Amino acid sequence: MRRSTPAVLAVLPLLLAACGSSGGGERHTGADGGAKPRPSATAAPTPSRDGPSTAPASGASGGTSGASHAPRDAVPDSQLTPATGSFTKTEKKYLSGRVPKGADPAAILQAGQDVCDRLSYTAKIDKDAAQGAVIAGDIKGAEAAVNGLCPDLKPLVAATKGGYADGTHAAPAPGTYRALTPSKDCSWSLDGTSGRQRTITIRKGTKTFTSTGCYAWART
């Protein structure tokens, strides 16, 4: 049975913080051939092609959770090695062009795997909450991590494209949208016409769309 909206919203921060190092994705192999625990990424910078992600002030989310760009001084692929053992081909492909000089590639990998873990764990509890977290920017770097490390989650991330987070958005794209895990105070305004319905249709030519307390909207 699906949890009620208030319950989901109450536990969402815990879900997003959970599973930071709890599996998902391939682990790099140690010198003895055994799988080694993934290192913590908290002490290392984690720039990626996705870059920082925040809910846009205007325009649709796109579901990418950040603009794509590579570090200017990325570590060459030939130098992408962990302190012990080696990365798998999948891991090296994900890290290619993503690790700035001076950063620990294992920490960058850990950050990507953490994204996969958070998405997977949250989706098991409430898929709408997982999609909303991507649209709202609460789970950053989702598209790159999913494409490179957990492709089984591609359908979930694809469903976030063109979504809107709470806030004011100029020239919103026309279409029908559904509120994801809205609060009881969810409200919206389209060019000054307001309402509380959880499904809205934005018509072509709409100038502004404002959402409050709805968390995120996904295209239907």
CSV table of C-alpha atoms in Angstrom, one decimal, residues 58 99 108 138 161 176 219:
chain,number,residue,atom,x,y,z
A,58,SER,CA,12.5,29.5,-14.8
A,99,VAL,CA,37.8,13.8,-12.3
A,108,ILE,CA,34.1,10.8,-7.5
A,138,ASP,CA,17.4,17.2,-4.0
A,161,LYS,CA,12.4,15.5,-18.0
A,176,THR,CA,-0.4,18.4,-18.7
A,219,ARG,CA,4.7,15.8,-17.3
